[in-house]
CSV table of C-alpha atoms in Angstrom, one decimal:
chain,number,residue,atom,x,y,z
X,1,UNK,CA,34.5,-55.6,-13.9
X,2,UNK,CA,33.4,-57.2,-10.6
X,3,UNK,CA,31.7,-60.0,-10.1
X,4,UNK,CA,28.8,-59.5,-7.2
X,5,UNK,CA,25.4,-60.9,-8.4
X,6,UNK,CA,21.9,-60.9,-7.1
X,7,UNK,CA,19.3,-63.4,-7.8
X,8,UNK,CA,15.4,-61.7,-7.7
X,9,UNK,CA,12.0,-62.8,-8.5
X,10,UNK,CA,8.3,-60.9,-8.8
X,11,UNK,CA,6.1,-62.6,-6.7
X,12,UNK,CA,2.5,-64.2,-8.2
X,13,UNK,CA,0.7,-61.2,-6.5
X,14,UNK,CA,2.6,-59.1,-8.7
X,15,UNK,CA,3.1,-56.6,-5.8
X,16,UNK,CA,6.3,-57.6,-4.6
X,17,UNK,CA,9.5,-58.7,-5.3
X,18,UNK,CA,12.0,-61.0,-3.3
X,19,UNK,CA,15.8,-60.6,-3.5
X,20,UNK,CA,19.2,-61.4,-2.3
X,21,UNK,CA,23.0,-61.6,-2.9
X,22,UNK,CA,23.7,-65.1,-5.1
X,23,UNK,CA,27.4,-64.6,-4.2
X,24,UNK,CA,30.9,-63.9,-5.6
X,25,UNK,CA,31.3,-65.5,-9.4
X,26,UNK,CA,28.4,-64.0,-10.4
X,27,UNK,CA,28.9,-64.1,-13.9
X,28,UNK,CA,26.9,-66.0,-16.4
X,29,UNK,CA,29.5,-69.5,-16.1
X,30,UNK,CA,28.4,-69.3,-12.4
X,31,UNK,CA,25.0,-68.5,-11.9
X,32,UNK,CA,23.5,-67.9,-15.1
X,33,UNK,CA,23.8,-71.5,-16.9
X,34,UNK,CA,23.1,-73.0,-13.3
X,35,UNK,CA,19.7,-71.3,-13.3
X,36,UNK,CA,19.1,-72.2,-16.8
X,37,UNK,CA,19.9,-76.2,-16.1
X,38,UNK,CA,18.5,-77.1,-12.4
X,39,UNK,CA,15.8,-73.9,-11.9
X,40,UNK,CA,14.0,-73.5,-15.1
X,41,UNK,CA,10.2,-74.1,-13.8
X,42,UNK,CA,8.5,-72.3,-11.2
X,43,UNK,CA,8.4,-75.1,-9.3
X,44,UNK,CA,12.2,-75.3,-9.4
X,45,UNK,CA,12.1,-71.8,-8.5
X,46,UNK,CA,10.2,-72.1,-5.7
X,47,UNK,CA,12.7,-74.2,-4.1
X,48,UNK,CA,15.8,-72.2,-5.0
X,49,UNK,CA,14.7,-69.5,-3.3
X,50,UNK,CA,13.1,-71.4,-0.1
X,51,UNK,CA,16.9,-72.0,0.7
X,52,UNK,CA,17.3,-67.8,1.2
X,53,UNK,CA,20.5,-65.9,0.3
X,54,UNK,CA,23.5,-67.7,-1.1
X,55,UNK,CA,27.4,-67.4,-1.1
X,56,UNK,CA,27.1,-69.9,-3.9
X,57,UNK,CA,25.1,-71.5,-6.4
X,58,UNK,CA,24.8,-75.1,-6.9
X,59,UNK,CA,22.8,-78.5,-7.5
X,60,UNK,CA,19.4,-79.0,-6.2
X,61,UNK,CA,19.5,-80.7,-2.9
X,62,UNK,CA,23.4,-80.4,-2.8
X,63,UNK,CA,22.7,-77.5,0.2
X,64,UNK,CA,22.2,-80.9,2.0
X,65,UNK,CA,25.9,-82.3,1.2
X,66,UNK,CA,27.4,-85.1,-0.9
X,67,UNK,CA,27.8,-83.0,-3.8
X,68,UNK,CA,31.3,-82.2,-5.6
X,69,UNK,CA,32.0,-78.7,-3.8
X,70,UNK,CA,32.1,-76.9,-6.9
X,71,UNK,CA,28.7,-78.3,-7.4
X,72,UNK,CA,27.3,-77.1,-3.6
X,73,UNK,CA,25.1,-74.9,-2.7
X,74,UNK,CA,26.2,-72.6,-0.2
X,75,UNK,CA,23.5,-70.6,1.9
X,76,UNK,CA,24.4,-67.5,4.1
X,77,UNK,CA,21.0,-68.6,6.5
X,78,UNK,CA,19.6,-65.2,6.1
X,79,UNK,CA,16.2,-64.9,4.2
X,80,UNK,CA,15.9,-62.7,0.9
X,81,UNK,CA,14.2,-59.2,1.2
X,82,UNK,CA,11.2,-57.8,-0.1
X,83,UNK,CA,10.4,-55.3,-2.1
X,84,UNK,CA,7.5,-53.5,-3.9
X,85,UNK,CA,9.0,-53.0,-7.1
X,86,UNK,CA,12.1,-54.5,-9.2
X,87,UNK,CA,13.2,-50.9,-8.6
X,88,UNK,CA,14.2,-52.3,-5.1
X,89,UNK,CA,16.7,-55.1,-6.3
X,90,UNK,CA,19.6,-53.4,-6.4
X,91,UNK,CA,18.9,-51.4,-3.2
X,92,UNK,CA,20.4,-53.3,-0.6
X,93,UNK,CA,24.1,-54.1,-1.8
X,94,UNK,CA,26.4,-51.5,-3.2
X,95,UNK,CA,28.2,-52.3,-6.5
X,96,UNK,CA,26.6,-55.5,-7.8
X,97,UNK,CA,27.4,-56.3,-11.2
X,98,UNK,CA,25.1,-59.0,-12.9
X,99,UNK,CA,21.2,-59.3,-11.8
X,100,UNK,CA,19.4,-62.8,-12.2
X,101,UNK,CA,15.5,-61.8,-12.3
X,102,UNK,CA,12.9,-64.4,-12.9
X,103,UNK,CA,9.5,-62.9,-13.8
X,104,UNK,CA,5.6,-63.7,-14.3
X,105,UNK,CA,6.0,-64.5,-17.4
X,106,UNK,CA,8.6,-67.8,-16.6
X,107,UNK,CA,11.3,-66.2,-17.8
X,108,UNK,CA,14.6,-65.9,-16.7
X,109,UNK,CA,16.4,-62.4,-17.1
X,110,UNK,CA,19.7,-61.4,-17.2
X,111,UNK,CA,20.1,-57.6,-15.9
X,112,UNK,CA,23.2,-55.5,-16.5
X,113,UNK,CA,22.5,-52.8,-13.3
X,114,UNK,CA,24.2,-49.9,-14.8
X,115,UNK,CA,23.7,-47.1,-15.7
X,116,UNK,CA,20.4,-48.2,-17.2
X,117,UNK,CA,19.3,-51.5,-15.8
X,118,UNK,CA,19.0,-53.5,-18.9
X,119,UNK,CA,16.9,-56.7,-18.9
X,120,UNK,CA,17.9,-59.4,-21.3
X,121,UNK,CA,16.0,-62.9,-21.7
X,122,UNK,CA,19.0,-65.1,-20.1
X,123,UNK,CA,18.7,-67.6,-22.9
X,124,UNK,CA,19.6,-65.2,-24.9
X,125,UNK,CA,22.8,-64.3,-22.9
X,126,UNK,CA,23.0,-68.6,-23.0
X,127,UNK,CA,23.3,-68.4,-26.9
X,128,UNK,CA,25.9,-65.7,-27.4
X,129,UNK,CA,29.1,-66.6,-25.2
X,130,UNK,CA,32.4,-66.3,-26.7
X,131,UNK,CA,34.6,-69.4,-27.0
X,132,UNK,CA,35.6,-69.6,-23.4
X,133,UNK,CA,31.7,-69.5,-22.1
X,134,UNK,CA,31.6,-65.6,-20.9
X,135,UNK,CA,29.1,-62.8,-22.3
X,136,UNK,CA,31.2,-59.9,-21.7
X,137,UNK,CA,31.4,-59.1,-25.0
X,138,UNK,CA,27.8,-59.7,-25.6
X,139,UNK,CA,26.8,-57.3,-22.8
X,140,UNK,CA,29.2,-54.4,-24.5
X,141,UNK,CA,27.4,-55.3,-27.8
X,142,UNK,CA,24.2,-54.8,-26.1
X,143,UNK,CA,25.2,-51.6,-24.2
X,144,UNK,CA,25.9,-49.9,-27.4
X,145,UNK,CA,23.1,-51.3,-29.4
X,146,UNK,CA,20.9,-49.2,-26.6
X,147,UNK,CA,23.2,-46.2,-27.2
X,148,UNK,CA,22.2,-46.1,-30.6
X,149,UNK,CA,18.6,-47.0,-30.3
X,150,UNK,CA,18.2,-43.8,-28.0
X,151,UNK,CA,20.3,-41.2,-30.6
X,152,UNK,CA,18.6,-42.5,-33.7
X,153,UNK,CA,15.2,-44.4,-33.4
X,154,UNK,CA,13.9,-43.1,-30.3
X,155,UNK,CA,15.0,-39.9,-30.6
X,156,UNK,CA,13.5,-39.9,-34.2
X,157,UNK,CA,10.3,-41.2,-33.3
X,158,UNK,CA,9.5,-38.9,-30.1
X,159,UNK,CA,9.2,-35.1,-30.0
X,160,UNK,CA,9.1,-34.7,-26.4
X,161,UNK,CA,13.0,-35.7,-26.0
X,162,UNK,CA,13.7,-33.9,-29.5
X,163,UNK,CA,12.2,-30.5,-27.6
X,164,UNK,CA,14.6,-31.7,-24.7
X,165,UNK,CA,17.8,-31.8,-26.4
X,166,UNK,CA,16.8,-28.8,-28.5
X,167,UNK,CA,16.3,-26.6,-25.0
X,168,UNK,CA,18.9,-28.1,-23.2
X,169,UNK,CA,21.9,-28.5,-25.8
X,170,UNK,CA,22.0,-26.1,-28.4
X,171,UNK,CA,24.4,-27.9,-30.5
X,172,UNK,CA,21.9,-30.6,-31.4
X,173,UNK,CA,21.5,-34.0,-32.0
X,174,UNK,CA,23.7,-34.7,-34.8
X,175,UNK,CA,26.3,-32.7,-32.6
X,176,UNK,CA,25.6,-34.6,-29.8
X,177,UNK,CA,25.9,-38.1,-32.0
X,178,UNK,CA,29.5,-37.0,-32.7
X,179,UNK,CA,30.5,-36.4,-29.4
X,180,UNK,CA,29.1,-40.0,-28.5
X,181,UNK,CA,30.8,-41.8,-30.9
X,182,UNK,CA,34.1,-39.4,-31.2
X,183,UNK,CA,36.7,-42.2,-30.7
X,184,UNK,CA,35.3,-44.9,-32.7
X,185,UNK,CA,34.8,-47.0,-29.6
X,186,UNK,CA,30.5,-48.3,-29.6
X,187,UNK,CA,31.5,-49.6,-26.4
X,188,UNK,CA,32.6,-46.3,-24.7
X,189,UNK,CA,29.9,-44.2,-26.3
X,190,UNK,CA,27.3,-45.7,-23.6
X,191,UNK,CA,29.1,-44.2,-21.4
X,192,UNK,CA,29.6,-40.8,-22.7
X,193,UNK,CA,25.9,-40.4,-23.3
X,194,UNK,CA,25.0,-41.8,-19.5
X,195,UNK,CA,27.6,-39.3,-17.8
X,196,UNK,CA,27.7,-36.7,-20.3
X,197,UNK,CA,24.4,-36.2,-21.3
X,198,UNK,CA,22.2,-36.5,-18.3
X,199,UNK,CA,19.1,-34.7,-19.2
X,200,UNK,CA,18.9,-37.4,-21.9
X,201,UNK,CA,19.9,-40.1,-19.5
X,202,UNK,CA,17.1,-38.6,-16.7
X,203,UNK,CA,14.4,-38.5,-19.6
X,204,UNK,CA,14.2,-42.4,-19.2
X,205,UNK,CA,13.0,-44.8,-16.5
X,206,UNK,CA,16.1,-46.4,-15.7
X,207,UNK,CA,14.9,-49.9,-17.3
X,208,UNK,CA,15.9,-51.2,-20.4
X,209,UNK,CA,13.7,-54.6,-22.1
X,210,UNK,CA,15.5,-56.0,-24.8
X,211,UNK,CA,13.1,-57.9,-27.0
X,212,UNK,CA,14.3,-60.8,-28.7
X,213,UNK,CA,12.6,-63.5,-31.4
X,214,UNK,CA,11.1,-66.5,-30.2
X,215,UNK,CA,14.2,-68.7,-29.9
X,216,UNK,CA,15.7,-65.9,-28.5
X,217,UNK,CA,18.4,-65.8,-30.4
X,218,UNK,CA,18.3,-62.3,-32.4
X,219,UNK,CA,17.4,-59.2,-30.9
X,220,UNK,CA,14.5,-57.3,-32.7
X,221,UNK,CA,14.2,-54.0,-30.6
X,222,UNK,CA,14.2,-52.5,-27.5
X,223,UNK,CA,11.5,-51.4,-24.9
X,224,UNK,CA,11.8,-48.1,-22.7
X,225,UNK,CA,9.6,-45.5,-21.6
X,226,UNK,CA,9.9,-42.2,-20.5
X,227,UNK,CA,9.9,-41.6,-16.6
X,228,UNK,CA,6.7,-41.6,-15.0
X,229,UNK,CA,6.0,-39.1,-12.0
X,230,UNK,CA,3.2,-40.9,-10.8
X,231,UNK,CA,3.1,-44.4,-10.9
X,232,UNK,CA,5.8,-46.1,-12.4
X,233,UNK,CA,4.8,-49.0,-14.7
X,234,UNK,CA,6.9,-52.1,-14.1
X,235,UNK,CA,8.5,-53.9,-17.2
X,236,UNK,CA,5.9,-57.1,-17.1
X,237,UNK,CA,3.4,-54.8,-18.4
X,238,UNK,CA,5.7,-53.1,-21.0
C-alpha cells in the first residue's frame, strides 16, 4: 500500500469542488488526526485550504515558520483545482491512496479511492486504529463489509441486479458468493467481486457512504445507488 493522499472539499454553492495533493504520509497518523485536531470548523477549513496544495500537513500558522518541522506545514505554492463534482477528486493524480473530503454537512471524510470510492465519517476511522495508531485493518474490515452488503442485502432487496446476474452469469448468485469467498479470506473477496464480476461492479455508481451512529462509532449500513445515466446524484443528497 502507497501512501499519496488528497485533501478535497464541496464548496457552499454545492456546484463545485476544490482539491489537491496533501502529500506523501498520507495515512490517517499524518493527515487524518491533523485534520481532526487543528481543522475541524469551517472556519478552520477555510484557512487550510487558502494555503493551496501541500507536500505536508502541519499546525495552523506553522506554514509561516517556528514550528517543530514535523509539526510544519509544507505548501507546494500551486492553488487546488476545481471541479464540478466529487467525481473529479481523484482525476488529476494517478494512484492516490487515501482521500480527505470535507463536505456541506461539516463533516470530515475519509475515502478509500478504489475500486469503489468508499466514504467513511473520519471520526469514525479516529475511533478504530489498531494499537500502533493505523486503520489499515479497519479499511480491510470495511472493504469486505461492502462485499457482503452487495451479495446479500442489496442483492436481496433489488430485482434489477438479481435480473443482472441471472442474464449475465448463469451459475447464479449463490455460485457467484462461493467464488467470492472461495479462500476464506473477507479481505480478498472485494477484490474478486470488483475484477471478476464487473457487470455487478458497473451496476453501481462508484461511491460508497458508510453510515454510522451518532458517535460514530458503529457502522449501521451502507448507502449506494445504482448508476445514473443522466444526472448523477452526489452523495450529500444520498
Amino acid at each position: 500500500m502507497g501512501d499519496v493522499s488528497i485533501i478535497a472539499r464541496r464548496l457552499e454553492c454545492g456546484k463545485h469542488v476544490q482539491y489537491g495533493w496533501s502529500g506523501n504520509g498520507g495515512y490517517h497518523k499524518m493527515v487524518g488526526s491533523r485534520l481532526l485536531e487543528w481543522y475541524n470548523e469551517p472556519s478552520k477549513v477555510e484557512y487550510l485550504f487558502s494555503l493551496g496544495q501541500l507536500n505536508i500537513l502541519g499546525k495552523p500558522g506553522s506554514e509561516k515558520g517556528g514550528a517543530p518541522l514535523f509539526f510544519t506545514t509544507d505548501t507546494i505554492n500551486k492553488p487546488h483545482w476545481l471541479g464540478t463534482s466529487e467525481c473529479d477528486i481523484f482525476s488529476k493524480i494517478l494512484f492516490i491512496d487515501y482521500g480527505y473530503f470535507y463536505d456541506l454537512d461539516n463533516i470530515w471524510y475519509y475515502v478509500i479511492p478504489r475500486p469503489f470510492k468508499i466514504k467513511i465519517p473520519l471520526l469514525y476511522i479516529n475511533h478504530h486504529l489498531d494499537q500502533n495508531g493505523f486503520e489499515f485493518k479497519e479499511r480491510e474490515k470495511i472493504k469486505s463489509m461492502v462485499t457482503e452488503y452487495i451479495l446479500f442485502d442489496y442483492y436481496s432487496s433489488d430485482t434489477k441486479l438479481q435480473k443482472l446476474v441471472n442474464k449475465k452469469y448463469p451459475e447464479g448468485i449463490d455460485e457467484i458468493r462461493s467464488k467470492v469467498y472461495c479462500n476464506n479470506d473477507k479481505n480478498y473477496s472485494y477484490f474478486v467481486l470488483t475484477e471478476n464480476y464487473r457487470e455487478i461492479y458497473n451496476y453501481f455508481d462508484k461511491w460508497v457512504v458508510v453510515r454510522t451512529s451518532k458517535d460514530m462509532k458503529e457502522i449501521t449500513g451502507f448507502s449506494m445507488k445504482k448508476k445514473q445515466n443522466k444526472k448523477r446524484i452526489e452523495t450529500i443528497d444520498w
